[in-house]
C-alpha atoms as a printed R data frame, in Angstrom:
    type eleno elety resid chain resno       x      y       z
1   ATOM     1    CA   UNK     A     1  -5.496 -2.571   7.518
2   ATOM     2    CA   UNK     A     2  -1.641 -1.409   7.549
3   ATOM     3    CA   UNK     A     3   0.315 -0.191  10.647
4   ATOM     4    CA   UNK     A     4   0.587  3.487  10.860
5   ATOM     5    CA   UNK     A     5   4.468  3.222  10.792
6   ATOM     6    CA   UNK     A     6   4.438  1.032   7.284
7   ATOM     7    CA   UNK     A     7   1.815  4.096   5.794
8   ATOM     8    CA   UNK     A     8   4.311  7.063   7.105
9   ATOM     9    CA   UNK     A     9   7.295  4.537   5.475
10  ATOM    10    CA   UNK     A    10   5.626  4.536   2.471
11  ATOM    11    CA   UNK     A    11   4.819  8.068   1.712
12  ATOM    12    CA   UNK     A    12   9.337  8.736   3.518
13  ATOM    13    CA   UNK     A    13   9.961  6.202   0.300
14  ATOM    14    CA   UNK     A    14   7.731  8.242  -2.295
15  ATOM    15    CA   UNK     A    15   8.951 11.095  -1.244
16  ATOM    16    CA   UNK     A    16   5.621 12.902  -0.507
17  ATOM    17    CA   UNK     A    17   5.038 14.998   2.856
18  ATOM    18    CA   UNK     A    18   2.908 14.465   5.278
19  ATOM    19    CA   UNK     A    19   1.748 15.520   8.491
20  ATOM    20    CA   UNK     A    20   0.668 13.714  11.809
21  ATOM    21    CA   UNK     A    21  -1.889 14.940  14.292
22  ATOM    22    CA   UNK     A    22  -1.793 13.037  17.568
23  ATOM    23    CA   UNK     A    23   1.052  9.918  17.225
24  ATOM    24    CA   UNK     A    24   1.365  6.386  15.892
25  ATOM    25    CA   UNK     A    25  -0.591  4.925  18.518
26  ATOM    26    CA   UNK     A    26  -3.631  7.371  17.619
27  ATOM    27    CA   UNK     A    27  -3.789 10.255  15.422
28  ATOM    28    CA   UNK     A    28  -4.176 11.091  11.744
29  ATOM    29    CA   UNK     A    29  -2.164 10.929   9.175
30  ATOM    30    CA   UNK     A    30  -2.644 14.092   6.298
31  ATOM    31    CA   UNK     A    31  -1.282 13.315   3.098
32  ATOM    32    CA   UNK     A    32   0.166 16.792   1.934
33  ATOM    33    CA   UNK     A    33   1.140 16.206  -1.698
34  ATOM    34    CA   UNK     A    34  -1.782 13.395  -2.398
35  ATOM    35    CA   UNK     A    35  -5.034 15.730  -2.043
36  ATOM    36    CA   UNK     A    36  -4.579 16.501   1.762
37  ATOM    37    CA   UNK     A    37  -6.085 12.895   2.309
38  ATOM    38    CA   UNK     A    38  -6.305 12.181   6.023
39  ATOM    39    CA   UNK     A    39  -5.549  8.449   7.182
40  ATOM    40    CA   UNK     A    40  -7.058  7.902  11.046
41  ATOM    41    CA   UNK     A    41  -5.250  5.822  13.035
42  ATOM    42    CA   UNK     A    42  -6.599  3.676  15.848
43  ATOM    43    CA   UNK     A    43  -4.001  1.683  18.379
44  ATOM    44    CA   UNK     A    44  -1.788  1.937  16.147
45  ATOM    45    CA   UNK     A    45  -3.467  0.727  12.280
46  ATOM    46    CA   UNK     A    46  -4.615  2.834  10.053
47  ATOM    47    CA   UNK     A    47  -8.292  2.223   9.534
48  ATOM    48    CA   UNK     A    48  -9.131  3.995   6.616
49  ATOM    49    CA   UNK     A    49  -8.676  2.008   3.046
50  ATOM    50    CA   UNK     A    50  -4.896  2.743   1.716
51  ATOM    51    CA   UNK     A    51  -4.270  2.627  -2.402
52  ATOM    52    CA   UNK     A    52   0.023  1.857  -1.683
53  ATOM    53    CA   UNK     A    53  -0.198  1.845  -6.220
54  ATOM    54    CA   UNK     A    54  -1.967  5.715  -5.303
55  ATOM    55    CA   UNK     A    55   1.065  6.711  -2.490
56  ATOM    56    CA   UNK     A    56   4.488  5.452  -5.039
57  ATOM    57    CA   UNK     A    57   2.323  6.471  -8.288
58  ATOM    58    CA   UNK     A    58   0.544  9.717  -9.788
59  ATOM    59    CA   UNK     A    59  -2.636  9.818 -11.109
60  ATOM    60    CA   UNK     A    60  -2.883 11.126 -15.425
61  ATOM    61    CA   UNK     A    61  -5.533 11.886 -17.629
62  ATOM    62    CA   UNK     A    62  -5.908  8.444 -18.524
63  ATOM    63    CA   UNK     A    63  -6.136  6.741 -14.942
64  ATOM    64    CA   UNK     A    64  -6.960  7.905 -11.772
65  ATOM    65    CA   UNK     A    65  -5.021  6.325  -8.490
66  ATOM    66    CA   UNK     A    66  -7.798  6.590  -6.000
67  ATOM    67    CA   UNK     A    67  -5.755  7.162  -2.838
68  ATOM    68    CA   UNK     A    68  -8.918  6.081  -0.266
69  ATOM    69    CA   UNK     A    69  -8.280  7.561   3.340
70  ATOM    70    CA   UNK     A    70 -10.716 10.842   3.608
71  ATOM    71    CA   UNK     A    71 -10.844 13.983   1.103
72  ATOM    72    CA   UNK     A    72 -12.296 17.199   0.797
73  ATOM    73    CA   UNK     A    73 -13.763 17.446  -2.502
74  ATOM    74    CA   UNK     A    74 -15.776 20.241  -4.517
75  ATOM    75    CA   UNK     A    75 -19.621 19.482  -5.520
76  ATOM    76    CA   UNK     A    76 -20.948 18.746  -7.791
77  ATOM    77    CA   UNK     A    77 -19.057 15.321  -9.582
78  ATOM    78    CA   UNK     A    78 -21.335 16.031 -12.461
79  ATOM    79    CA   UNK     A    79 -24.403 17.580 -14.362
80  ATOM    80    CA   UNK     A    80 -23.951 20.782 -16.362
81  ATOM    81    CA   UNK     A    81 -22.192 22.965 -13.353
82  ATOM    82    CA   UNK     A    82 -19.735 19.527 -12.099
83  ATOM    83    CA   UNK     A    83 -16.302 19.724 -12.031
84  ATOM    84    CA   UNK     A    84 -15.029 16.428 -13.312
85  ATOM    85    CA   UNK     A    85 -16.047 16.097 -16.744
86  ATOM    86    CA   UNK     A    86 -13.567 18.562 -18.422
87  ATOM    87    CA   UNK     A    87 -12.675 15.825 -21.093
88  ATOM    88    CA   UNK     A    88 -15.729 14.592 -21.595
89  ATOM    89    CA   UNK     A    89 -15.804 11.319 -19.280
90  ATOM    90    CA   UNK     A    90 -15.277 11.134 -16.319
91  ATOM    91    CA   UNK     A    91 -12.087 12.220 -14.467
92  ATOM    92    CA   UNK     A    92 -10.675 13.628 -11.462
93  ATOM    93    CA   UNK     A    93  -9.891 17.343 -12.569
94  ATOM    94    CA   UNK     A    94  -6.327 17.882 -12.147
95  ATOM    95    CA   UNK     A    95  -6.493 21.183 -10.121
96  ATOM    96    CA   UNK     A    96  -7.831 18.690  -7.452
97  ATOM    97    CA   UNK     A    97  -5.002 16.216  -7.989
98  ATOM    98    CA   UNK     A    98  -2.042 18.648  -8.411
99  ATOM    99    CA   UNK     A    99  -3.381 20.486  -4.999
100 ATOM   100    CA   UNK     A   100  -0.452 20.232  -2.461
101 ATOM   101    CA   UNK     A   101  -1.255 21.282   0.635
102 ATOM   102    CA   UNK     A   102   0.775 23.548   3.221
103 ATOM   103    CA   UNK     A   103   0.342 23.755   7.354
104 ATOM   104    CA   UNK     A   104  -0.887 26.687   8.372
105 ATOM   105    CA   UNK     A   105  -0.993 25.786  12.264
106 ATOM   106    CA   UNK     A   106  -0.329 22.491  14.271
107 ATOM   107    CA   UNK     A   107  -0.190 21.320  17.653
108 ATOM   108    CA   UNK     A   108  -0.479 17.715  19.509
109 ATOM   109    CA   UNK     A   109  -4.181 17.277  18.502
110 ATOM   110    CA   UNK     A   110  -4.917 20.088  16.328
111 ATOM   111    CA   UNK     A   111  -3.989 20.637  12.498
112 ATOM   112    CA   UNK     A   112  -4.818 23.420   9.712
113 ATOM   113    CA   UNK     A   113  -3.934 22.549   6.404
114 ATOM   114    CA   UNK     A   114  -4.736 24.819   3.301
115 ATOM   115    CA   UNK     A   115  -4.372 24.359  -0.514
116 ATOM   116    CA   UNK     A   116  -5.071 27.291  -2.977
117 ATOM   117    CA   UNK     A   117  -6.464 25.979  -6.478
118 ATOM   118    CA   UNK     A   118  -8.356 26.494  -9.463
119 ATOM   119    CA   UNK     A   119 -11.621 24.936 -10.841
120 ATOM   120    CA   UNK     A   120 -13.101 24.986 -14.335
121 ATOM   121    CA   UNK     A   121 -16.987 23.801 -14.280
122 ATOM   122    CA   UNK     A   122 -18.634 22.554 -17.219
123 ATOM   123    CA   UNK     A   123 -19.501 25.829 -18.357
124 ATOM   124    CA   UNK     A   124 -16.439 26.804 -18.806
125 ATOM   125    CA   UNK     A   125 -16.451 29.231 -15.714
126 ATOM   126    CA   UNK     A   126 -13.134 29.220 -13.715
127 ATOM   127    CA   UNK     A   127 -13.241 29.892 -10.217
128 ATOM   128    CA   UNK     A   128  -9.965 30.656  -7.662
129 ATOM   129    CA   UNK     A   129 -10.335 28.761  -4.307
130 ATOM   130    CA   UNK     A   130  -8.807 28.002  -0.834
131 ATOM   131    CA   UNK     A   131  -9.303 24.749   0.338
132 ATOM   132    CA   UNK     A   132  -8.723 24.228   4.301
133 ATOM   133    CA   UNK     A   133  -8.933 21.170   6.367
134 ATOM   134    CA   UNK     A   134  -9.118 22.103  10.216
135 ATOM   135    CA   UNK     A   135  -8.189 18.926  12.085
136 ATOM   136    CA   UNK     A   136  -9.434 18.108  15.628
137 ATOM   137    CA   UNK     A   137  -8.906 14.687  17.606
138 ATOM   138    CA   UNK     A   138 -10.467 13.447  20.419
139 ATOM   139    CA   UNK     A   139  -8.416 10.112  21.400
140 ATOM   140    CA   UNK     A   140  -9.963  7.473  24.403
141 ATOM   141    CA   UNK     A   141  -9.544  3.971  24.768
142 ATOM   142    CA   UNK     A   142 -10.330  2.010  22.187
143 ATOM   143    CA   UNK     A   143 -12.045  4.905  19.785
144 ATOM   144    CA   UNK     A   144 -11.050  8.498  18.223
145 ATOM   145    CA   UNK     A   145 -13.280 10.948  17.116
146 ATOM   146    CA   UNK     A   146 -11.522 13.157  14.478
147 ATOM   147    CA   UNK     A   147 -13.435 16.766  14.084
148 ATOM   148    CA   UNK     A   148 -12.756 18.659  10.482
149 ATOM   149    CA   UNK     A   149 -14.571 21.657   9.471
150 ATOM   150    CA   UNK     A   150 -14.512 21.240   5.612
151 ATOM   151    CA   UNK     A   151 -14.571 24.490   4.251
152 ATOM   152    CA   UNK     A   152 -13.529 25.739   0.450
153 ATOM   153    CA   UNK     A   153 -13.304 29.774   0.362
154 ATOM   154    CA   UNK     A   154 -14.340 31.670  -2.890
155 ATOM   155    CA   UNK     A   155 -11.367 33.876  -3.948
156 ATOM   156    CA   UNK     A   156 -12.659 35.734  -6.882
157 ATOM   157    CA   UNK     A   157 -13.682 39.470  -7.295
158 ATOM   158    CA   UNK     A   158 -16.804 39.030  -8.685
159 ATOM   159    CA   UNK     A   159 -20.197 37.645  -7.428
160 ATOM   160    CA   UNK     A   160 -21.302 34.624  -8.841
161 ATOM   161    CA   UNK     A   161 -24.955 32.570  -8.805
162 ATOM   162    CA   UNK     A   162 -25.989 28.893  -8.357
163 ATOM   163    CA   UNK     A   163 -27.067 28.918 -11.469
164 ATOM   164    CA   UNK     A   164 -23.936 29.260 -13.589
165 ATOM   165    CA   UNK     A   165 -22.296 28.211 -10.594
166 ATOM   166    CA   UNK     A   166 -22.412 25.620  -8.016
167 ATOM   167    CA   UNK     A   167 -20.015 24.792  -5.037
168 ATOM   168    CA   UNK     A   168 -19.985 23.200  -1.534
169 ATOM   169    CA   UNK     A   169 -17.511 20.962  -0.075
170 ATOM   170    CA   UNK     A   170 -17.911 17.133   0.143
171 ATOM   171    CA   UNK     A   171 -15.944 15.092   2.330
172 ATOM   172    CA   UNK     A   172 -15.660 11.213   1.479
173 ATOM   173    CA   UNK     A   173 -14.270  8.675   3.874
174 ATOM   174    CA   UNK     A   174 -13.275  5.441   2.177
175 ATOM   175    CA   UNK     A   175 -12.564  1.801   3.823
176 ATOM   176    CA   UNK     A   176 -11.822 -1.627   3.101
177 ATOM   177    CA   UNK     A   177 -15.279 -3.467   2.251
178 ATOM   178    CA   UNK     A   178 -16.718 -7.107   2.080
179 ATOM   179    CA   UNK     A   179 -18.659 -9.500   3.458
180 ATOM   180    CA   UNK     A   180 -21.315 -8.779   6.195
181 ATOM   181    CA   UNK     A   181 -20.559 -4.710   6.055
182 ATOM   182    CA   UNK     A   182 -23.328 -2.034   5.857
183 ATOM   183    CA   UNK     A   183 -24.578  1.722   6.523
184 ATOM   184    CA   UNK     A   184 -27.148  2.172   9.145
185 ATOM   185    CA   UNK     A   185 -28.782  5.476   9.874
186 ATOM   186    CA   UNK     A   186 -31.737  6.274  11.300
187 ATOM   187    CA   UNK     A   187 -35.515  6.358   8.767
188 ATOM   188    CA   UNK     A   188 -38.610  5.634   8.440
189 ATOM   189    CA   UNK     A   189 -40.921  4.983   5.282
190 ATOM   190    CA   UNK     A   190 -40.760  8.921   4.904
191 ATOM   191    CA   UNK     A   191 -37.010  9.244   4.748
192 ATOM   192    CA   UNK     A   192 -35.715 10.424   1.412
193 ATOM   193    CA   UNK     A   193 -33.339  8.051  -0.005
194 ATOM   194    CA   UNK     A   194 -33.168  8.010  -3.869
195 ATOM   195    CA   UNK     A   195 -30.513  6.317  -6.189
196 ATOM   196    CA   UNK     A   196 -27.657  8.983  -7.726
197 ATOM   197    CA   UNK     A   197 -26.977  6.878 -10.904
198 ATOM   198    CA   UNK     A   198 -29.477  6.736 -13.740
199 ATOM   199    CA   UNK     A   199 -28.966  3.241 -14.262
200 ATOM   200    CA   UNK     A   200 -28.161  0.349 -12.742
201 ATOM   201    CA   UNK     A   201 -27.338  1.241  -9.515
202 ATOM   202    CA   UNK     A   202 -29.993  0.496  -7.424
203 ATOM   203    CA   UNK     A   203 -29.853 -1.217  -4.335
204 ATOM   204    CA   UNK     A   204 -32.187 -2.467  -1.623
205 ATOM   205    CA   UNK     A   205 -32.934 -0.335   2.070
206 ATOM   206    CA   UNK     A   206 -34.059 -2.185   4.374
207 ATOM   207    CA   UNK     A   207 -36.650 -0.085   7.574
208 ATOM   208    CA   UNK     A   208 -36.699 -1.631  10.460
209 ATOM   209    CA   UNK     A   209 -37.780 -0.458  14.067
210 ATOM   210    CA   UNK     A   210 -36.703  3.340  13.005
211 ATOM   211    CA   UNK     A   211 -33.209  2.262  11.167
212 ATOM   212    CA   UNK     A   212 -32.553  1.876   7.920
213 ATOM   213    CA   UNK     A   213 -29.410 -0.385   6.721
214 ATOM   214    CA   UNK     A   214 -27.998 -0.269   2.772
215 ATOM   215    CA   UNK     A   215 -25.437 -3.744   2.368
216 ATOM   216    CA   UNK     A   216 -21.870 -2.474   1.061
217 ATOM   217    CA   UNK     A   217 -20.496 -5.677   0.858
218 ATOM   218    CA   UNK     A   218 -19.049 -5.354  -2.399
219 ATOM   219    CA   UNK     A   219 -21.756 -7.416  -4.525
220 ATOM   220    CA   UNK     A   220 -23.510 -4.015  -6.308
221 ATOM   221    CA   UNK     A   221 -21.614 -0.786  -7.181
222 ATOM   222    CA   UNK     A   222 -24.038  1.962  -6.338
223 ATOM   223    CA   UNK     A   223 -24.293  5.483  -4.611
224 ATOM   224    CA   UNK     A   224 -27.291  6.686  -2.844
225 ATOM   225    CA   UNK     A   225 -28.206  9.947  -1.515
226 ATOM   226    CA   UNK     A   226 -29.750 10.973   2.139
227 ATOM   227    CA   UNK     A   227 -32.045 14.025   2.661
228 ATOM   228    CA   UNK     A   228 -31.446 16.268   5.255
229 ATOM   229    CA   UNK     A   229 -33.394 15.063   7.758
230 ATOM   230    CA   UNK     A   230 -30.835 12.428   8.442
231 ATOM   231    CA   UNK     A   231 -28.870 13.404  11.444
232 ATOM   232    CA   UNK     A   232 -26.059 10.703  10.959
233 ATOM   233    CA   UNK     A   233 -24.537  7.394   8.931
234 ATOM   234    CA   UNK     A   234 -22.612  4.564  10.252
235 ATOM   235    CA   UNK     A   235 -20.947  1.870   8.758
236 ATOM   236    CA   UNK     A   236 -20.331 -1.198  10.163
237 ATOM   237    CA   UNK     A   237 -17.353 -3.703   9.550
238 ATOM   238    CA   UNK     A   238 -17.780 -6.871  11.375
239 ATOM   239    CA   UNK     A   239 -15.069 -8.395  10.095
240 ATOM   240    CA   UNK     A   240 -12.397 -5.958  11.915
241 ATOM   241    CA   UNK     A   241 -14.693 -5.053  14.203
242 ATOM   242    CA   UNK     A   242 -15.289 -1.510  13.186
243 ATOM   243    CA   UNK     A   243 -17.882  1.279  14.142
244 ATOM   244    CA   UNK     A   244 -17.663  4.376  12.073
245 ATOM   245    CA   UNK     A   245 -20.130  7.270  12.628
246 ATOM   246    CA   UNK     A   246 -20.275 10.370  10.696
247 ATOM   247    CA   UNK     A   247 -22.556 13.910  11.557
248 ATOM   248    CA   UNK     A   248 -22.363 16.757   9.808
249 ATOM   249    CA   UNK     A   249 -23.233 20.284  10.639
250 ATOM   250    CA   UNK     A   250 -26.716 21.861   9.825
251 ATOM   251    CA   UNK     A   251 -26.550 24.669   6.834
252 ATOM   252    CA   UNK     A   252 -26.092 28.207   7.947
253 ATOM   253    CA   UNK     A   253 -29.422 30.526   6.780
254 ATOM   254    CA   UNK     A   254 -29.383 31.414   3.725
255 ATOM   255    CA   UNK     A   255 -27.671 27.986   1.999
256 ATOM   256    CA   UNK     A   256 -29.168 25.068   0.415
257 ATOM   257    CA   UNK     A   257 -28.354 21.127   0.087
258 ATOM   258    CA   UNK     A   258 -27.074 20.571  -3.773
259 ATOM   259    CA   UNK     A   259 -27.512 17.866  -6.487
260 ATOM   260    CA   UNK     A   260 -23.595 16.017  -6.300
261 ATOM   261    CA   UNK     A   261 -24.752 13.199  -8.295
262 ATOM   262    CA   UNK     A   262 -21.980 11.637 -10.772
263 ATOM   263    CA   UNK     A   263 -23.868 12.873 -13.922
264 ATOM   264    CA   UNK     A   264 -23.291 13.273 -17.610
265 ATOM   265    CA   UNK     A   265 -21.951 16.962 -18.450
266 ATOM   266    CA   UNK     A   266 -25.218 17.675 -20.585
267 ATOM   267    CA   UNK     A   267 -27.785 17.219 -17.536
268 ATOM   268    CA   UNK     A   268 -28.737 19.507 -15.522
269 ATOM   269    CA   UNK     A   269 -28.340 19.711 -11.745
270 ATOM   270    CA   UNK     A   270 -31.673 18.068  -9.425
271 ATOM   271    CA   UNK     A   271 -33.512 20.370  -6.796
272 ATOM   272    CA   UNK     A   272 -32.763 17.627  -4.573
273 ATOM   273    CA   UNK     A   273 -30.010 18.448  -2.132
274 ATOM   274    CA   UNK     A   274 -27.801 16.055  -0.501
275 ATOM   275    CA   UNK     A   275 -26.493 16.141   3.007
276 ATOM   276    CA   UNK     A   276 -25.037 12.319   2.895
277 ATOM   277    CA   UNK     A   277 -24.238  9.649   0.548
278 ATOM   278    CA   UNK     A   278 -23.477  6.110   0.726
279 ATOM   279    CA   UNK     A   279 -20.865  4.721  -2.327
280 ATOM   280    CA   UNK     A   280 -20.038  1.201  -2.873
281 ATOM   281    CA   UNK     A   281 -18.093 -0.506  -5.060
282 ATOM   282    CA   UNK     A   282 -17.534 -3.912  -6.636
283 ATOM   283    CA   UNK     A   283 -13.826 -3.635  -5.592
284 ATOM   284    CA   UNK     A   284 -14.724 -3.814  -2.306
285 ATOM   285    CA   UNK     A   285 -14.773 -0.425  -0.741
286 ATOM   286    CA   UNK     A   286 -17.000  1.911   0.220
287 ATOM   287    CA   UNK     A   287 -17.642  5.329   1.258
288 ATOM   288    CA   UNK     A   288 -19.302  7.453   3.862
289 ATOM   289    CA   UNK     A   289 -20.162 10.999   2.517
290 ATOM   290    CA   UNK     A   290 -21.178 14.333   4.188
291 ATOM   291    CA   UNK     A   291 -21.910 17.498   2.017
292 ATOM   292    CA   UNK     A   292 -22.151 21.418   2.965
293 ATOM   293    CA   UNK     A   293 -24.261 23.985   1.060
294 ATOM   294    CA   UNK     A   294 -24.269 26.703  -1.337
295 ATOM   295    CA   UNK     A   295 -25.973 30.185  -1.309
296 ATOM   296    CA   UNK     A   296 -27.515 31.080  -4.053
297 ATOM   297    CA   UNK     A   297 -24.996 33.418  -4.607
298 ATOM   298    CA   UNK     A   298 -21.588 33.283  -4.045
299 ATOM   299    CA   UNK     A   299 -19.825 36.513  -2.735
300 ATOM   300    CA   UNK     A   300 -16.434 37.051  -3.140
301 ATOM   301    CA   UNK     A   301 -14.647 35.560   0.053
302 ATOM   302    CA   UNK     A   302 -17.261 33.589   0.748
303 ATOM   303    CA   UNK     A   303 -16.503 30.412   3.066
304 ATOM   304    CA   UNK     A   304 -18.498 27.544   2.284
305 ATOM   305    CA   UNK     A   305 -18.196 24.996   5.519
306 ATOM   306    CA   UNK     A   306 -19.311 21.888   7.046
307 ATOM   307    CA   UNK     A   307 -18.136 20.794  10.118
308 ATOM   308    CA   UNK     A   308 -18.007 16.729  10.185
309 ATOM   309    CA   UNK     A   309 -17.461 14.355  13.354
310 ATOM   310    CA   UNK     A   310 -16.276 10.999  12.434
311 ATOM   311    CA   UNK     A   311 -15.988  8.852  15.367
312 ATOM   312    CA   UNK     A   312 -14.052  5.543  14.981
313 ATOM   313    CA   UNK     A   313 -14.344  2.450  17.456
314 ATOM   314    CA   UNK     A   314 -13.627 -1.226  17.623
315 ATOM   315    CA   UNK     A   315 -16.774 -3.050  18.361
């Protein structure tokens, strides 16, 4: 974990803009020209994972600088309506990349931050957009609860449907990982939780007294999905003390839960919904994930939204 000062030094010396919500001591950092990436800040450290290689570099076809802090991305990854298989492989489509976003409105704890892009799926269907990040903080002593209503607004003239088209925005919030950290959330036997790669990515959930706990301590790289009659994840980082607690918003009527899963281009997208995921990697980090919906079909100036509340404390 870096002090909030070194981070804001960092991006001064790259010479990418951000924008700070709250102050040093306890706030969040949005990273303007690096996918609107917000970096939370608690007494002063940032406690969101921090690629510096990401901040002084740019990311090309061949390699992708995985920034960390917390993004707003487009589902699905994959599968035969994703957005991130353009080439072939996967990639991080450059209309997500290139997106620099502007202010729209700010004060002490409140931000709005907007970036107007493009997506291609694998169908080859391009779609105009409006991302928008609206930014909330709740500081107290010795935790901050950052609100963000995720929402990505449809901007072209004609009607689309979820089945040439998919779309809902996904919000990932990455950290530093290792030894002794996990995901709780509350399960029983009957909670859906199924594996999102095909192979080799399984991992073991453990039900106990109403919980369930996944390990993300760096020794598996795997991503599991949540159904949505999970209310709320947490991960837990014993080492730095850490509490982290995501809940997202319930769909409006009339949307549905979509398959995000990181998918070959050629496969086509599950009737399973997500409404969280849990990612971990061997390079010890890991990701909390909340999803929104889509309607089956997508007027123009439609706003797709979820409204997240990630509450940080030191345990």
């Amino acid at each position: 974990m870096k002090k909030s000062e070194d981070v804001l030094k960092a991006f001064e010396k790259s010479g990418k803009r951000t924008h700070l919500t709250g102050d040093l001591k306890n706030g969040v950092i949005a990273a303007l020209d690096m996918e609107g990436r917000l970096f939370t800040i608690l007494d002063g450290v940032v406690l969101n994972r921090i690629n510096e290689e990401a901040i002084m570099g740019q990311s090309t076809r061949e390699r992708y600088l995985n920034p960390g802090g917390d993004t707003l991305w487009p589902a699905p990854e994959g599968t035969t309506l994703g957005y991130q298989y353009a080439t072939g492989s996967w990639r991080v489509s450059p209309s997500v990349t290139s997106a620099r976003y502007l202010v729209e409105s700010s004060d002490k704890n409140n931000a709005v931050i907007v970036a107007e892009t493009e997506l291609i799926n694998n169908q080859g269907l391009g779609i105009p957009l409006l991302f928008k990040r609206e930014i909330n903080i709740e500081p107290v002593s010795g935790a901050i609860t950052v609100n963000v209503v995720e929402s990505i607004t449809y901007m072209g003239r004609k009607p689309v449907s979820n089945t040439e088209c998919l779309l809902a925005p996904w919000t990932l919030c990455q950290f530093d990982s290792g030894a002794g950290c996990e995901v709780v959330f509350p399960g029983t036997v009957q909670t859906k939780v199924w594996d999102l790669y095909e192979q080799g990515g399984s991992t073991d959930v453990f039900r106990e007294e109403g919980m369930c706990r996944v390990q993300t301590d760096g020794s598996k790289k795997y991503q599991i999905a949540l159904g949505p009659d999970v209310p709320w994840i947490e991960y837990h980082d014993p080492q730095n003390g850490l509490t982290v607690r995501r809940t997202a918003s319930s769909l409006p009527e009339g949307q549905s839960y979509i398959d995000i899963r990181d998918a070959a281009p050629d496969v086509a997208p599950d009737k399973k919904g997500v409404r969280y995921s849990i990612y971990s990697d061997t390079e010890n980090f890991m990701e909390i994930e909340a999803v929104g919906g889509c309607p089956e079909i997508i007027l123009p100036g439609a706003e797709l939204k979820v409204s997240v509340s990630t509450k940080f404390s030191r345990t």
